[in-house]
Amino acid sequence: MIPFLDLKAINAQYHDKLVTACMRVIDSGWYIDGNELKEFEQNFADYCGTQFAIGVANGLDALILTLRAWKELGKLKDGDEVIVPSNTYIASILAITENDLKPVLVEPDAVTFNIDYKKIETAITAKTRVILPVHLYGQITAMPEIMDIAAKHKLLVLEDSAQAHGAEIAGRKAGSWGDASGFSFYPGKNLGALGDAGAITTNDAELANMLKALRNYGSHEKYKNLVLGVNSRLDEIQAAMLNVKLNFLDQENQHRRQIADLYLKEIKNPAIKLPLKNIEAKNYLQHVWHLFVIRTKHREALQKYLTEHEVQTLIHYPIPPHKQHAYKEWNDLSLPISEQIHAEVLSLPIGPNLSMDEAKKVVQLCNGFKI
């Protein structure tokens, strides 16, 4: 079986380095808010090209706490509107509603899967305060255009970069475009921890200080709580693991690109629609291929066929947020582009340890699929 993503094999490449880092933490006797976290925060900020990175417990908390911090700083209030793509993973929207803010769902570009920036301005109202673009599947959104819209309307921008570690436009990485960005280091991400972990990047010192308090019970100073915070700290062992793996992120992303290039050049089956490599074919975009997502009107048949031939695939994602029971008040909404995308997408294996021979087998099988 060609697995969709073999996490054990990925981490086995760095086994000795990970064990050494883990033992360093164990032997230090310091397990929360120590030198490993400080080092990772600096390293990740440097990598993304930002002044600050603030480690938190997971990617959802990264988004929730950023919006919460803006509320504490008086930049947002209950009921304010946040523009967000309608075809994202539900976490992007949960972060908004968790803060008593109103999501405004905007359809994606049917080719790139990312929010259609041309539709953003028509969704802006007097209550709009934030644009939350999601860099879905590893392809950075059209950030120059979105930042222009945000500047024109004096809006905050919170990037959801959970799937886009290292993606860039014109040499500027995901996480460095908006006023802040949320990252997830869930084990399956391009930069994956060995457990849950997340971070926020920003150039705003006031925001960074508020986030550091919010993640630690609302405390800027021990036993002094200025705001109502939570416990959402990135622990020392996960920070140490991430410090090891950050050194190999660009190398792993490049291997993902090689696999994607093979798929894009060699999959010829007309029943399979391939993803667009670059936004509007502009060659300055660096896709990091967190997922290689095809579309087909014969998804169930193709997935069954690939499974029978020992290739594991997944669906990202089968149900759009507005059709989830959790948001049943939206179930009657009609968002046809999102609905069609969610009905047709299928993710092929891609990852830093997928061999070219395995990728060629995937290509061969895809080309051999008959309706």
Tab-separated table of C-alpha atoms in Angstrom:
chain	number	residue	atom	x	y	z
A	1	MET	CA	0.000	0.000	0.000
A	2	ILE	CA	1.234	3.486	-0.862
A	3	PRO	CA	0.150	5.450	2.215
A	4	PHE	CA	-1.294	8.916	1.910
A	5	LEU	CA	1.314	10.201	4.379
A	6	ASP	CA	3.684	8.058	6.438
A	7	LEU	CA	4.418	10.125	9.544
A	8	LYS	CA	6.531	7.400	11.143
A	9	ALA	CA	8.824	7.294	8.111
A	10	ILE	CA	9.023	11.087	7.902
A	11	ASN	CA	10.148	11.435	11.507
A	12	ALA	CA	12.417	8.385	11.325
A	13	GLN	CA	14.693	10.414	9.004
A	14	TYR	CA	15.498	12.683	11.940
A	15	HIS	CA	15.290	10.074	14.694
A	16	ASP	CA	18.653	10.723	16.309
A	17	LYS	CA	18.286	14.502	16.200
A	18	LEU	CA	14.762	14.320	17.652
A	19	VAL	CA	15.867	11.983	20.448
A	20	THR	CA	18.806	14.259	21.273
A	21	ALA	CA	16.507	17.294	21.395
A	22	CYS	CA	13.990	15.464	23.559
A	23	MET	CA	16.670	14.294	25.992
A	24	ARG	CA	18.019	17.837	26.188
A	25	VAL	CA	14.602	19.021	27.379
A	26	ILE	CA	14.170	16.132	29.814
A	27	ASP	CA	17.612	16.705	31.308
A	28	SER	CA	17.058	20.454	31.582
A	29	GLY	CA	14.261	20.049	34.130
A	30	TRP	CA	12.414	22.961	32.455
A	31	TYR	CA	9.349	21.962	30.424
A	32	ILE	CA	7.195	25.079	29.914
A	33	ASP	CA	8.186	28.533	28.590
A	34	GLY	CA	11.901	27.903	28.462
A	35	ASN	CA	14.822	28.271	26.099
A	36	GLU	CA	13.528	25.777	23.506
A	37	LEU	CA	10.371	27.835	23.006
A	38	LYS	CA	12.278	31.111	22.831
A	39	GLU	CA	14.669	29.620	20.278
A	40	PHE	CA	11.887	28.221	18.133
A	41	GLU	CA	9.911	31.458	18.245
A	42	GLN	CA	12.954	33.386	17.046
A	43	ASN	CA	13.841	30.803	14.404
A	44	PHE	CA	10.312	30.630	13.040
A	45	ALA	CA	9.916	34.417	13.008
A	46	ASP	CA	13.200	34.674	11.094
A	47	TYR	CA	12.066	31.978	8.670
A	48	CYS	CA	8.744	33.692	7.965
A	49	GLY	CA	10.289	37.147	7.806
A	50	THR	CA	8.443	38.631	10.775
A	51	GLN	CA	9.532	40.322	13.966
A	52	PHE	CA	7.606	38.023	16.296
A	53	ALA	CA	6.369	34.450	16.549
A	54	ILE	CA	4.291	33.408	19.545
A	55	GLY	CA	3.991	29.693	20.215
A	56	VAL	CA	0.577	28.363	21.256
A	57	ALA	CA	-1.013	24.962	21.827
A	58	ASN	CA	-2.465	24.431	18.333
A	59	GLY	CA	-3.476	26.100	15.095
A	60	LEU	CA	-7.077	26.769	16.112
A	61	ASP	CA	-5.888	28.612	19.220
A	62	ALA	CA	-3.552	30.663	17.018
A	63	LEU	CA	-6.560	32.064	15.153
A	64	ILE	CA	-8.867	32.322	18.170
A	65	LEU	CA	-6.325	34.140	20.319
A	66	THR	CA	-5.356	36.609	17.591
A	67	LEU	CA	-8.966	37.712	17.141
A	68	ARG	CA	-9.381	37.773	20.916
A	69	ALA	CA	-6.267	39.917	21.296
A	70	TRP	CA	-7.641	42.427	18.814
A	71	LYS	CA	-10.811	42.584	20.900
A	72	GLU	CA	-8.785	43.195	24.057
A	73	LEU	CA	-6.874	45.931	22.246
A	74	GLY	CA	-10.132	47.606	21.187
A	75	LYS	CA	-9.770	46.868	17.478
A	76	LEU	CA	-12.755	44.475	17.365
A	77	LYS	CA	-16.018	44.090	19.241
A	78	ASP	CA	-18.808	41.520	19.396
A	79	GLY	CA	-20.779	41.327	16.165
A	80	ASP	CA	-18.056	42.681	13.893
A	81	GLU	CA	-17.770	40.897	10.550
A	82	VAL	CA	-14.863	38.781	9.319
A	83	ILE	CA	-14.618	37.863	5.638
A	84	VAL	CA	-13.518	34.243	5.219
A	85	PRO	CA	-13.530	31.730	2.344
A	86	SER	CA	-16.576	29.486	2.253
A	87	ASN	CA	-14.634	26.335	1.349
A	88	THR	CA	-12.075	26.342	4.144
A	89	TYR	CA	-11.631	23.774	6.899
A	90	ILE	CA	-14.103	24.559	9.674
A	91	ALA	CA	-11.366	25.711	12.105
A	92	SER	CA	-11.011	29.007	10.228
A	93	ILE	CA	-14.677	29.745	10.929
A	94	LEU	CA	-14.762	28.323	14.456
A	95	ALA	CA	-12.155	30.915	15.432
A	96	ILE	CA	-14.515	33.675	14.320
A	97	THR	CA	-17.681	32.448	16.012
A	98	GLU	CA	-15.758	31.543	19.179
A	99	ASN	CA	-15.053	35.278	19.509
A	100	ASP	CA	-18.690	36.323	18.980
A	101	LEU	CA	-17.782	37.727	15.581
A	102	LYS	CA	-19.787	37.166	12.400
A	103	PRO	CA	-18.286	35.141	9.530
A	104	VAL	CA	-19.085	36.435	6.060
A	105	LEU	CA	-18.566	33.558	3.636
A	106	VAL	CA	-17.051	34.408	0.259
A	107	GLU	CA	-16.794	31.856	-2.549
A	108	PRO	CA	-13.383	30.641	-3.754
A	109	ASP	CA	-11.777	30.844	-7.131
A	110	ALA	CA	-12.794	27.526	-8.699
A	111	VAL	CA	-9.295	27.004	-10.112
A	112	THR	CA	-6.999	27.924	-7.208
A	113	PHE	CA	-9.396	26.837	-4.382
A	114	ASN	CA	-8.449	30.036	-2.500
A	115	ILE	CA	-10.791	32.937	-1.781
A	116	ASP	CA	-11.685	34.876	-4.926
A	117	TYR	CA	-10.260	38.287	-4.115
A	118	LYS	CA	-12.451	39.852	-6.811
A	119	LYS	CA	-15.497	39.027	-4.679
A	120	ILE	CA	-14.202	40.460	-1.415
A	121	GLU	CA	-15.173	44.101	-1.908
A	122	THR	CA	-18.797	43.262	-2.637
A	123	ALA	CA	-18.943	41.461	0.735
A	124	ILE	CA	-17.616	44.441	2.721
A	125	THR	CA	-20.159	46.272	4.885
A	126	ALA	CA	-20.012	48.978	7.541
A	127	LYS	CA	-19.400	46.203	10.115
A	128	THR	CA	-16.493	44.492	8.321
A	129	ARG	CA	-13.277	44.647	10.312
A	130	VAL	CA	-11.141	41.677	9.225
A	131	ILE	CA	-10.265	39.656	6.129
A	132	LEU	CA	-9.189	36.098	6.967
A	133	PRO	CA	-7.658	34.544	3.827
A	134	VAL	CA	-6.776	30.839	3.984
A	135	HIS	CA	-3.770	29.563	2.040
A	136	LEU	CA	-5.467	26.295	1.211
A	137	TYR	CA	-3.540	23.147	0.293
A	138	GLY	CA	-0.179	24.980	0.342
A	139	GLN	CA	-0.897	27.662	-2.241
A	140	ILE	CA	-0.670	31.198	-0.909
A	141	THR	CA	-3.687	33.396	-1.627
A	142	ALA	CA	-3.461	36.509	-3.834
A	143	MET	CA	-2.059	38.524	-0.948
A	144	PRO	CA	-0.884	41.660	-2.838
A	145	GLU	CA	-4.440	42.219	-4.056
A	146	ILE	CA	-5.982	41.387	-0.668
A	147	MET	CA	-3.636	43.751	1.165
A	148	ASP	CA	-4.588	46.522	-1.262
A	149	ILE	CA	-8.267	45.918	-0.512
A	150	ALA	CA	-7.564	45.879	3.230
A	151	ALA	CA	-5.634	49.153	3.054
A	152	LYS	CA	-8.384	50.791	1.012
A	153	HIS	CA	-11.077	49.834	3.549
A	154	LYS	CA	-8.869	50.034	6.687
A	155	LEU	CA	-9.339	46.346	7.540
A	156	LEU	CA	-7.177	43.972	9.547
A	157	VAL	CA	-5.820	40.878	7.807
A	158	LEU	CA	-5.361	37.561	9.607
A	159	GLU	CA	-3.744	34.914	7.413
A	160	ASP	CA	-4.610	31.278	8.046
A	161	SER	CA	-1.264	29.743	7.117
A	162	ALA	CA	-1.891	26.324	8.661
A	163	GLN	CA	-1.229	24.561	5.345
A	164	ALA	CA	1.340	26.918	3.854
A	165	HIS	CA	4.632	26.775	5.787
A	166	GLY	CA	7.185	28.248	3.394
A	167	ALA	CA	4.785	29.240	0.603
A	168	GLU	CA	5.587	32.623	-0.855
A	169	ILE	CA	4.884	35.291	-3.425
A	170	ALA	CA	7.779	37.370	-4.789
A	171	GLY	CA	10.061	36.077	-2.040
A	172	ARG	CA	7.661	37.034	0.758
A	173	LYS	CA	6.444	34.104	2.785
A	174	ALA	CA	3.019	33.188	4.089
A	175	GLY	CA	2.680	34.601	7.574
A	176	SER	CA	4.417	37.886	6.742
A	177	TRP	CA	1.720	39.567	4.644
A	178	GLY	CA	-1.125	40.257	7.047
A	179	ASP	CA	-1.307	42.016	10.395
A	180	ALA	CA	-0.947	38.539	11.886
A	181	SER	CA	-1.011	34.908	10.826
A	182	GLY	CA	-1.995	31.649	12.478
A	183	PHE	CA	0.004	28.453	11.918
A	184	SER	CA	-0.708	24.857	12.853
A	185	PHE	CA	2.060	22.334	13.459
A	186	TYR	CA	-0.287	19.343	13.592
A	187	PRO	CA	1.860	16.267	12.795
A	188	GLY	CA	0.660	16.012	9.191
A	189	LYS	CA	1.530	19.607	8.261
A	190	ASN	CA	4.573	20.502	6.161
A	191	LEU	CA	6.219	21.527	9.428
A	192	GLY	CA	4.722	19.023	11.827
A	193	ALA	CA	5.308	18.573	15.538
A	194	LEU	CA	5.063	15.204	17.301
A	195	GLY	CA	1.773	16.294	18.817
A	196	ASP	CA	-0.368	19.421	18.713
A	197	ALA	CA	1.307	22.815	18.382
A	198	GLY	CA	0.740	26.199	16.760
A	199	ALA	CA	2.094	29.730	16.454
A	200	ILE	CA	1.155	33.278	15.510
A	201	THR	CA	3.458	35.531	13.488
A	202	THR	CA	3.224	39.316	13.460
A	203	ASN	CA	5.239	42.534	13.258
A	204	ASP	CA	2.997	44.236	15.822
A	205	ALA	CA	4.738	44.401	19.220
A	206	GLU	CA	1.548	45.394	21.058
A	207	LEU	CA	-0.304	42.429	19.592
A	208	ALA	CA	2.584	40.068	20.397
A	209	ASN	CA	2.624	41.172	24.027
A	210	MET	CA	-1.127	40.712	24.357
A	211	LEU	CA	-0.908	37.233	22.794
A	212	LYS	CA	1.840	36.196	25.197
A	213	ALA	CA	-0.445	37.182	28.069
A	214	LEU	CA	-3.576	35.555	26.634
A	215	ARG	CA	-1.842	32.202	26.109
A	216	ASN	CA	-0.725	32.249	29.761
A	217	TYR	CA	-3.933	32.888	31.735
A	218	GLY	CA	-3.920	36.569	30.788
A	219	SER	CA	-0.729	37.195	32.728
A	220	HIS	CA	2.051	39.515	31.607
A	221	GLU	CA	3.753	39.022	34.954
A	222	LYS	CA	3.469	35.979	37.225
A	223	TYR	CA	0.354	36.091	39.420
A	224	LYS	CA	-0.775	39.388	37.854
A	225	ASN	CA	-3.614	38.854	35.376
A	226	LEU	CA	-4.489	41.884	33.294
A	227	VAL	CA	-7.009	40.119	31.035
A	228	LEU	CA	-9.044	36.909	31.027
A	229	GLY	CA	-6.684	34.474	29.337
A	230	VAL	CA	-6.403	30.743	28.681
A	231	ASN	CA	-3.757	28.045	28.953
A	232	SER	CA	-2.455	27.629	25.402
A	233	ARG	CA	1.294	27.264	25.639
A	234	LEU	CA	3.617	25.523	23.194
A	235	ASP	CA	5.594	23.191	25.455
A	236	GLU	CA	9.354	22.757	25.457
A	237	ILE	CA	9.445	19.265	23.954
A	238	GLN	CA	7.294	20.230	20.961
A	239	ALA	CA	9.338	23.401	20.495
A	240	ALA	CA	12.506	21.289	20.504
A	241	MET	CA	11.026	18.904	17.917
A	242	LEU	CA	10.047	21.840	15.718
A	243	ASN	CA	13.501	23.384	16.029
A	244	VAL	CA	14.945	20.186	14.576
A	245	LYS	CA	12.424	19.855	11.754
A	246	LEU	CA	12.456	23.525	10.714
A	247	ASN	CA	15.982	22.956	9.386
A	248	PHE	CA	14.600	20.499	6.819
A	249	LEU	CA	11.386	22.302	5.828
A	250	ASP	CA	12.661	23.850	2.595
A	251	GLN	CA	14.225	20.547	1.535
A	252	GLU	CA	10.966	18.690	2.198
A	253	ASN	CA	8.913	21.339	0.394
A	254	GLN	CA	11.176	21.007	-2.633
A	255	HIS	CA	10.556	17.249	-2.726
A	256	ARG	CA	6.820	17.899	-2.569
A	257	ARG	CA	7.224	20.206	-5.594
A	258	GLN	CA	9.023	17.480	-7.521
A	259	ILE	CA	6.177	15.046	-6.861
A	260	ALA	CA	3.611	17.682	-7.813
A	261	ASP	CA	5.479	18.522	-11.010
A	262	LEU	CA	5.398	14.850	-11.993
A	263	TYR	CA	1.663	14.635	-11.338
A	264	LEU	CA	0.977	17.858	-13.256
A	265	LYS	CA	3.019	16.790	-16.276
A	266	GLU	CA	2.120	13.112	-16.458
A	267	ILE	CA	-1.505	12.694	-15.328
A	268	LYS	CA	-3.397	12.918	-18.616
A	269	ASN	CA	-6.775	11.378	-17.790
A	270	PRO	CA	-9.524	13.768	-18.996
A	271	ALA	CA	-11.741	12.598	-16.126
A	272	ILE	CA	-9.275	14.175	-13.679
A	273	LYS	CA	-8.942	17.940	-13.290
A	274	LEU	CA	-5.520	18.940	-11.984
A	275	PRO	CA	-4.859	21.877	-9.636
A	276	LEU	CA	-3.404	25.111	-10.945
A	277	LYS	CA	0.224	25.447	-9.977
A	278	ASN	CA	0.375	29.236	-9.964
A	279	ILE	CA	-2.234	31.905	-9.308
A	280	GLU	CA	-3.300	33.142	-12.747
A	281	ALA	CA	-0.178	31.436	-14.134
A	282	LYS	CA	2.102	34.029	-12.511
A	283	ASN	CA	5.481	32.403	-12.036
A	284	TYR	CA	6.414	34.190	-8.825
A	285	LEU	CA	4.358	31.915	-6.609
A	286	GLN	CA	6.018	29.110	-4.662
A	287	HIS	CA	3.451	26.420	-3.866
A	288	VAL	CA	4.444	24.054	-1.033
A	289	TRP	CA	1.908	21.328	-1.874
A	290	HIS	CA	0.665	20.477	1.585
A	291	LEU	CA	-1.955	18.551	-0.370
A	292	PHE	CA	-2.232	17.607	-4.041
A	293	VAL	CA	-5.950	17.960	-4.649
A	294	ILE	CA	-7.538	16.863	-7.893
A	295	ARG	CA	-11.169	17.178	-8.910
A	296	THR	CA	-13.323	14.562	-10.592
A	297	LYS	CA	-17.026	13.977	-11.076
A	298	HIS	CA	-16.289	10.294	-10.396
A	299	ARG	CA	-14.662	10.666	-6.979
A	300	GLU	CA	-16.112	7.593	-5.275
A	301	ALA	CA	-15.249	5.369	-8.236
A	302	LEU	CA	-11.723	6.744	-8.542
A	303	GLN	CA	-11.057	6.468	-4.804
A	304	LYS	CA	-12.334	2.884	-4.777
A	305	TYR	CA	-10.183	2.030	-7.808
A	306	LEU	CA	-7.032	3.519	-6.248
A	307	THR	CA	-7.700	1.757	-2.930
A	308	GLU	CA	-8.098	-1.566	-4.740
A	309	HIS	CA	-4.703	-0.909	-6.318
A	310	GLU	CA	-3.154	-0.117	-2.923
A	311	VAL	CA	-2.995	3.676	-3.120
A	312	GLN	CA	-4.459	5.535	-0.149
A	313	THR	CA	-6.297	8.802	-0.832
A	314	LEU	CA	-8.222	11.219	1.395
A	315	ILE	CA	-10.909	13.854	0.880
A	316	HIS	CA	-10.141	17.432	1.980
A	317	TYR	CA	-12.985	18.156	2.669
A	318	PRO	CA	-16.232	16.246	2.033
A	319	ILE	CA	-18.659	18.748	3.619
A	320	PRO	CA	-18.378	22.556	3.350
A	321	PRO	CA	-18.727	24.502	6.603
A	322	HIS	CA	-22.126	25.953	5.695
A	323	LYS	CA	-23.543	22.438	5.369
A	324	GLN	CA	-22.243	21.233	8.743
A	325	HIS	CA	-24.750	20.589	11.529
A	326	ALA	CA	-22.629	22.772	13.819
A	327	TYR	CA	-23.687	25.715	11.637
A	328	LYS	CA	-27.200	24.502	10.927
A	329	GLU	CA	-28.402	28.091	10.628
A	330	TRP	CA	-26.452	28.241	7.347
A	331	ASN	CA	-27.609	24.916	5.912
A	332	ASP	CA	-29.999	26.591	3.462
A	333	LEU	CA	-27.302	28.867	2.039
A	334	SER	CA	-26.436	28.296	-1.606
A	335	LEU	CA	-22.708	28.514	-2.313
A	336	PRO	CA	-22.476	26.521	-5.534
A	337	ILE	CA	-18.740	26.803	-6.193
A	338	SER	CA	-17.871	25.585	-2.713
A	339	GLU	CA	-20.467	22.835	-2.888
A	340	GLN	CA	-19.155	21.586	-6.215
A	341	ILE	CA	-15.543	21.660	-5.021
A	342	HIS	CA	-16.378	19.692	-1.871
A	343	ALA	CA	-18.282	17.130	-3.937
A	344	GLU	CA	-15.383	16.540	-6.345
A	345	VAL	CA	-12.048	16.909	-4.518
A	346	LEU	CA	-9.715	14.001	-3.867
A	347	SER	CA	-6.205	14.241	-2.391
A	348	LEU	CA	-3.467	12.066	-3.888
A	349	PRO	CA	-0.442	10.929	-1.845
A	350	ILE	CA	2.254	13.577	-1.547
A	351	GLY	CA	4.887	14.045	1.099
A	352	PRO	CA	8.603	14.344	1.790
A	353	ASN	CA	9.183	10.585	1.862
A	354	LEU	CA	7.028	9.546	-1.106
A	355	SER	CA	9.429	8.069	-3.667
A	356	MET	CA	9.373	9.019	-7.324
A	357	ASP	CA	8.659	5.381	-8.174
A	358	GLU	CA	5.603	5.466	-5.914
A	359	ALA	CA	4.501	8.730	-7.489
A	360	LYS	CA	4.904	7.207	-10.955
A	361	LYS	CA	2.685	4.325	-9.887
A	362	VAL	CA	0.035	6.837	-8.806
A	363	VAL	CA	0.299	8.527	-12.209
A	364	GLN	CA	0.003	5.207	-14.025
A	365	LEU	CA	-3.071	4.242	-12.058
A	366	CYS	CA	-4.735	7.618	-12.529
A	367	ASN	CA	-4.160	7.403	-16.276
A	368	GLY	CA	-5.521	3.838	-16.278
A	369	PHE	CA	-8.766	4.786	-14.558
A	370	LYS	CA	-11.780	4.311	-16.804
A	371	ILE	CA	-15.285	5.496	-16.141
